[in-house]
Tab-separated table of C-alpha atoms in Angstrom:
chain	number	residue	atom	x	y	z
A	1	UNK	CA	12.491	37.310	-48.917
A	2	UNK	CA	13.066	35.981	-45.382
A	3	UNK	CA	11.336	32.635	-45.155
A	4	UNK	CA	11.661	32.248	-41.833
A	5	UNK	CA	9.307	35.085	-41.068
A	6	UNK	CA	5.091	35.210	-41.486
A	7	UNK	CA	3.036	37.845	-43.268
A	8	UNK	CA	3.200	40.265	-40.236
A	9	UNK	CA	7.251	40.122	-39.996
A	10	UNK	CA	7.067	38.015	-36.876
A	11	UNK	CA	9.575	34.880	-36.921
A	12	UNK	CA	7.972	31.789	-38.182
A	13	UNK	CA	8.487	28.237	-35.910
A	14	UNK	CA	10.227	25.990	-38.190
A	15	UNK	CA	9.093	22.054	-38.340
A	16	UNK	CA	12.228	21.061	-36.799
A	17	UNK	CA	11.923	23.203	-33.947
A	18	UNK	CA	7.983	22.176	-33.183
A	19	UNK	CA	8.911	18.137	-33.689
A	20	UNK	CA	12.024	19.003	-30.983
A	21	UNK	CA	9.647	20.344	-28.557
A	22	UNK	CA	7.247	17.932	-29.305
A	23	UNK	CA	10.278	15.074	-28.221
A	24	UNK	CA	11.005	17.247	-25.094
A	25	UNK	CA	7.754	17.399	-23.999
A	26	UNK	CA	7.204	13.446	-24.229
A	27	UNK	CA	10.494	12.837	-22.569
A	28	UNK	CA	8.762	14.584	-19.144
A	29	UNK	CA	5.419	12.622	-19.961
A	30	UNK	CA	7.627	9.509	-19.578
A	31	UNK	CA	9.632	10.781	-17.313
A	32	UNK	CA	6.319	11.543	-14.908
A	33	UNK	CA	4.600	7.720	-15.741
A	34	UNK	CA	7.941	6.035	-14.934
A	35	UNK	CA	8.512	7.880	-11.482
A	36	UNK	CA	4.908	6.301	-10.565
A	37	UNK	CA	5.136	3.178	-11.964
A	38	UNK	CA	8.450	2.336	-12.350
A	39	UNK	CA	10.064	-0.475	-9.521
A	40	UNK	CA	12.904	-1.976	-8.261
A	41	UNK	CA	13.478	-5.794	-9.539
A	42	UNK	CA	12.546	-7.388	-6.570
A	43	UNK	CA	9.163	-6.634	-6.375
A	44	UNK	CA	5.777	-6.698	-8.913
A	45	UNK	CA	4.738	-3.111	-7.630
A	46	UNK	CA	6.073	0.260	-7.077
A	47	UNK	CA	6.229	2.753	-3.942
A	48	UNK	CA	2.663	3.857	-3.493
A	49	UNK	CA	1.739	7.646	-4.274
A	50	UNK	CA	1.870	9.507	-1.498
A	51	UNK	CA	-1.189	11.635	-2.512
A	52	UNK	CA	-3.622	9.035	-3.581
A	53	UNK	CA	-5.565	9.436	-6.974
A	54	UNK	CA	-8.806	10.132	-7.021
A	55	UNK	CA	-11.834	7.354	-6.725
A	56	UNK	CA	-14.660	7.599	-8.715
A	57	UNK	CA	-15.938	4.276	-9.052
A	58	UNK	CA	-16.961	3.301	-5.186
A	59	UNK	CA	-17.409	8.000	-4.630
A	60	UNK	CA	-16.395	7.553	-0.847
A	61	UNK	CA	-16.648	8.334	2.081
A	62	UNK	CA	-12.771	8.925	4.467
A	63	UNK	CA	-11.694	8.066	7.807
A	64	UNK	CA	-11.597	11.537	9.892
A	65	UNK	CA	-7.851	11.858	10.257
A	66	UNK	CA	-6.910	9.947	7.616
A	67	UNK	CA	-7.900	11.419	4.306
A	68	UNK	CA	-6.440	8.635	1.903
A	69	UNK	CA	-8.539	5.922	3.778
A	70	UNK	CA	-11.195	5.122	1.015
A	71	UNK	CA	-14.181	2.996	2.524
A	72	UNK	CA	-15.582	0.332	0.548
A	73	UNK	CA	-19.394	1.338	-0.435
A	74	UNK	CA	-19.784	-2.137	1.344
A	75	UNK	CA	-16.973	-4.839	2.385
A	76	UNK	CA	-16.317	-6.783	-0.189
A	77	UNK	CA	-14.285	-10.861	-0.564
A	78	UNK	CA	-10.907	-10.154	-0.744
A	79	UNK	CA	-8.599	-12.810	-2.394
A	80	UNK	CA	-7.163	-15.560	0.045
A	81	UNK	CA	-3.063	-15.187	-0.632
A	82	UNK	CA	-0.597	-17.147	0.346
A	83	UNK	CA	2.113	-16.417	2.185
A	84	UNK	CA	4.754	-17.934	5.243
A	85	UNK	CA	5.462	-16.906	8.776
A	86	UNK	CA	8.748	-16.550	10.412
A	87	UNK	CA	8.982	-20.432	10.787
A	88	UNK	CA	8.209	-20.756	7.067
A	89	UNK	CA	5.231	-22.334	7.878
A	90	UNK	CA	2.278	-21.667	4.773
A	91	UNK	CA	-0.022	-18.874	5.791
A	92	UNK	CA	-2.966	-17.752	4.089
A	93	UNK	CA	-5.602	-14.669	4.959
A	94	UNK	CA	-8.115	-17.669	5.489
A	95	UNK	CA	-6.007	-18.044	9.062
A	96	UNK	CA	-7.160	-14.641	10.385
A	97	UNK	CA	-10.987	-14.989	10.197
A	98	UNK	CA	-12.627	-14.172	13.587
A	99	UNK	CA	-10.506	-11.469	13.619
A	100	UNK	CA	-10.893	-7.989	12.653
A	101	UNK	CA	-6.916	-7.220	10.872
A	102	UNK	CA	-4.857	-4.463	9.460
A	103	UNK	CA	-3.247	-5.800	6.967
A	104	UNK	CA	0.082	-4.339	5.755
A	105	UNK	CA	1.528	-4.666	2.466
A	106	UNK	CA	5.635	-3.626	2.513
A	107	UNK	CA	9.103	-4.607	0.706
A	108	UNK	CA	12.844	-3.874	2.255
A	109	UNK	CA	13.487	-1.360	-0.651
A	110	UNK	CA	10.288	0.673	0.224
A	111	UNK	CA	11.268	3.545	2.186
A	112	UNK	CA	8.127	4.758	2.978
A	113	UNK	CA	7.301	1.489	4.238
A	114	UNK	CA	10.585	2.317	7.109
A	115	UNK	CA	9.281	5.345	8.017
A	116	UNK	CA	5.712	3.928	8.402
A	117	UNK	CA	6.116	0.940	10.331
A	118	UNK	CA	7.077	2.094	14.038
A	119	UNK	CA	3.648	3.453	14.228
A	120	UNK	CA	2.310	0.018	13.253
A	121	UNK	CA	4.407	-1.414	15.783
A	122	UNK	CA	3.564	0.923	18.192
A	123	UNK	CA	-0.771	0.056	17.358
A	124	UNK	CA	0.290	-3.927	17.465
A	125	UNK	CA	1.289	-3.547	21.012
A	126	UNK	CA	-1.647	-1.024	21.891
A	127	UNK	CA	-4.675	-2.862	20.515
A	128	UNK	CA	-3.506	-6.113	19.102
A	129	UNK	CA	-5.643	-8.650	20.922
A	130	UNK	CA	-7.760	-11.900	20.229
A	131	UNK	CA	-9.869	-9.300	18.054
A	132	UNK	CA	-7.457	-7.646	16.361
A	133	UNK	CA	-4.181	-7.913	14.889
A	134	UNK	CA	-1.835	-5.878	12.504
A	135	UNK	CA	-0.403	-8.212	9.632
A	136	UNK	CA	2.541	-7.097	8.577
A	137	UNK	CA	3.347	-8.925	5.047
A	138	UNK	CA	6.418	-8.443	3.262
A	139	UNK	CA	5.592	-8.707	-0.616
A	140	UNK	CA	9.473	-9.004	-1.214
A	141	UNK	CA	11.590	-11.518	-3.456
A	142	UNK	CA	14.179	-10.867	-1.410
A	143	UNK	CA	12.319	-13.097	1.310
A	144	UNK	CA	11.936	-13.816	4.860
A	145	UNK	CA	15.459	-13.308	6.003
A	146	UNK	CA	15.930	-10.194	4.667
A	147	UNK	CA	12.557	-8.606	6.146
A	148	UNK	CA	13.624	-9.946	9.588
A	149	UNK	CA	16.560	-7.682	9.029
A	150	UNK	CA	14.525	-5.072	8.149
A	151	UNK	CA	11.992	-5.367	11.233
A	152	UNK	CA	15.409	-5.921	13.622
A	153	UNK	CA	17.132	-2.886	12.027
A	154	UNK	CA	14.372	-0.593	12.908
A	155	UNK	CA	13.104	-1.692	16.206
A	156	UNK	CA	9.891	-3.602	15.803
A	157	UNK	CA	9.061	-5.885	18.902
A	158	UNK	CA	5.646	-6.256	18.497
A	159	UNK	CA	4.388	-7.296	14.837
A	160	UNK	CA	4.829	-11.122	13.879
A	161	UNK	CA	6.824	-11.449	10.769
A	162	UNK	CA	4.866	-12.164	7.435
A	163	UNK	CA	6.733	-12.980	4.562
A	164	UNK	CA	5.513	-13.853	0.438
A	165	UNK	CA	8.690	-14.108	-1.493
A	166	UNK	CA	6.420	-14.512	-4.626
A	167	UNK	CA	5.336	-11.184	-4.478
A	168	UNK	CA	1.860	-12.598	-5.742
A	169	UNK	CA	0.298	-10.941	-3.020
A	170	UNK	CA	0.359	-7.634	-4.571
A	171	UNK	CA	-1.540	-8.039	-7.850
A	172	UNK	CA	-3.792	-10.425	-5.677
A	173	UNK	CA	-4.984	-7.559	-3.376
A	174	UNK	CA	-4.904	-5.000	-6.390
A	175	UNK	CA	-1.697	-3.162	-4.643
A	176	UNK	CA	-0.944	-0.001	-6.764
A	177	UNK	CA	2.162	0.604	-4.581
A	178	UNK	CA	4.127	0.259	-1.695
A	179	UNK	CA	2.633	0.462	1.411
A	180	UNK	CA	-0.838	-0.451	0.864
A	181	UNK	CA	-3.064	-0.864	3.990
A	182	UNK	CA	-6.294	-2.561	3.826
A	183	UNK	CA	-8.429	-2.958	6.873
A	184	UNK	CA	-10.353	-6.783	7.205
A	185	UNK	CA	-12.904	-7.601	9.032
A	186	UNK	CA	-13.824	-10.970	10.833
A	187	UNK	CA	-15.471	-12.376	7.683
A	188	UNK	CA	-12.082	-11.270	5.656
A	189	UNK	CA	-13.820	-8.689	3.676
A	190	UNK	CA	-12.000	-5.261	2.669
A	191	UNK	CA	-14.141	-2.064	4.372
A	192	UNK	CA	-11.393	0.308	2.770
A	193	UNK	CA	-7.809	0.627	2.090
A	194	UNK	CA	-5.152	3.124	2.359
A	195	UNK	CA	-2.228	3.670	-0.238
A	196	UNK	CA	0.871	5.373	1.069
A	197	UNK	CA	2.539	5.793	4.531
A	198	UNK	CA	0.625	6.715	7.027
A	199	UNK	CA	0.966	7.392	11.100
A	200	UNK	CA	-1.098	4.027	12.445
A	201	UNK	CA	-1.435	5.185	16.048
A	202	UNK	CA	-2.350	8.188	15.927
A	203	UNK	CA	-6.277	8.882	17.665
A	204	UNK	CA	-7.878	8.760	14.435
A	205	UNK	CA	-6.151	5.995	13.148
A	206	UNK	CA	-6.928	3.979	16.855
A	207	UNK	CA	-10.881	5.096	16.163
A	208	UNK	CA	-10.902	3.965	12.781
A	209	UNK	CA	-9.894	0.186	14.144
A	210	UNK	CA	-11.880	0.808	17.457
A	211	UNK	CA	-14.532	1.189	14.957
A	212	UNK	CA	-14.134	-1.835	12.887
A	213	UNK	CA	-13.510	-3.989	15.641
A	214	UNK	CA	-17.002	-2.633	17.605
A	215	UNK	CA	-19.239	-3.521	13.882
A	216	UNK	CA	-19.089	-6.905	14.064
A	217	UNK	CA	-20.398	-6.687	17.646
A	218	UNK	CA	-23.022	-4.398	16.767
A	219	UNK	CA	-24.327	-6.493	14.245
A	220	UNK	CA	-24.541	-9.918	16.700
């Protein structure tokens, strides 16, 4: 008798060959949750998905244009983290109030992050004003040098270097990745965020600020 056949004469899958797919198929499970969560040793958080998982807890409305921009259902506190500025001098979020702020989270070893930040640049020198400003924060161990480098190797003129070697910042603000964007307003409460690179000066991305900066106005 063939035991390697059922009833019907078709072959039977032997133990050893189920328990070897079984390993194969766990290897691509890990595989899949390392590629998403997995980091470089400088940093406490990974590249940021660029298609961002789904939101069921706040159900959501999006920025036109900008379909990853969650809204908050309202804004809500946001920690107050510490970082330095270009002159090493202590910074905190506390600093910006008044203001209504984009606030950038990025590390040297992000690529994203390069490919992104021109058209944050490009929205500093547009809008940036007395109202507004785009906060560029490096969340980097590799410090304040380095993201100079960075900034001066790509062209950036117009964003003020922000620098937290700690790389605190990102747990703080509930970062699941690199870049994470998270628009302020003048109170320094979150009204939404955006994981993942996006194009910052685009029309809908200049009427999503236009609109955050006018609220606070409306509401005087």
């Amino acid at each position: 008798m063939n035991e390697n056949r059922n009833p019907s004469g078709a072959p039977r899958t032997s133990t050893t060959a189920v328990i070897a797919l079984a390993a194969v198929a766990a290897l691509v499970g890990f595989a899949a949750v390392y590629g998403t969560l997995g980091r470089p040793d400088n940093t406490g958080v990974s590249e940021a998905p660029t298609a961002p998982a789904k939101d069921t807890a706040e159900g959501r409305r999006r920025a036109p244009g900008l379909p990853a921009f969650v809204f908050k259902k309202t804004p809500e506190p946001l920690a107050d983290v510490n970082f330095i500025d270009e002159t090493d001098a202590p910074r905190t979020l506390k600093d910006f109030r008044g203001k209504t702020v984009l606030l950038n989270l990025w590390a040297t070893w992000c690529a994203p992050c390069r490919e992104e930040m021109p058209s944050l640049d490009r929205l500093q020198r547009e809008l940036g004003s007395e109202t507004f400003e785009v906060v560029a924060l490096a969340v980097d161990r590799t410090g304040r040098e380095a993201a100079r480098k960075f900034l001066d190797s790509i062209g950036v003129t117009s964003l003020k270097l922000y620098a937290d070697p700690t790389t605190r910042a990102g747990s703080a603000l509930k970062a699941i990745g690199m870049p994470t964007t998270i628009l302020i307003d003048p109170q320094g409460r979150e009204i939404g965020r955006l994981p993942g690179p996006a194009e910052w000066d685009t029309a809908d991305a200049k009427a999503l600020i236009a609109s955050a900066i006018a609220a606070p106005a409306a509401s005087n």
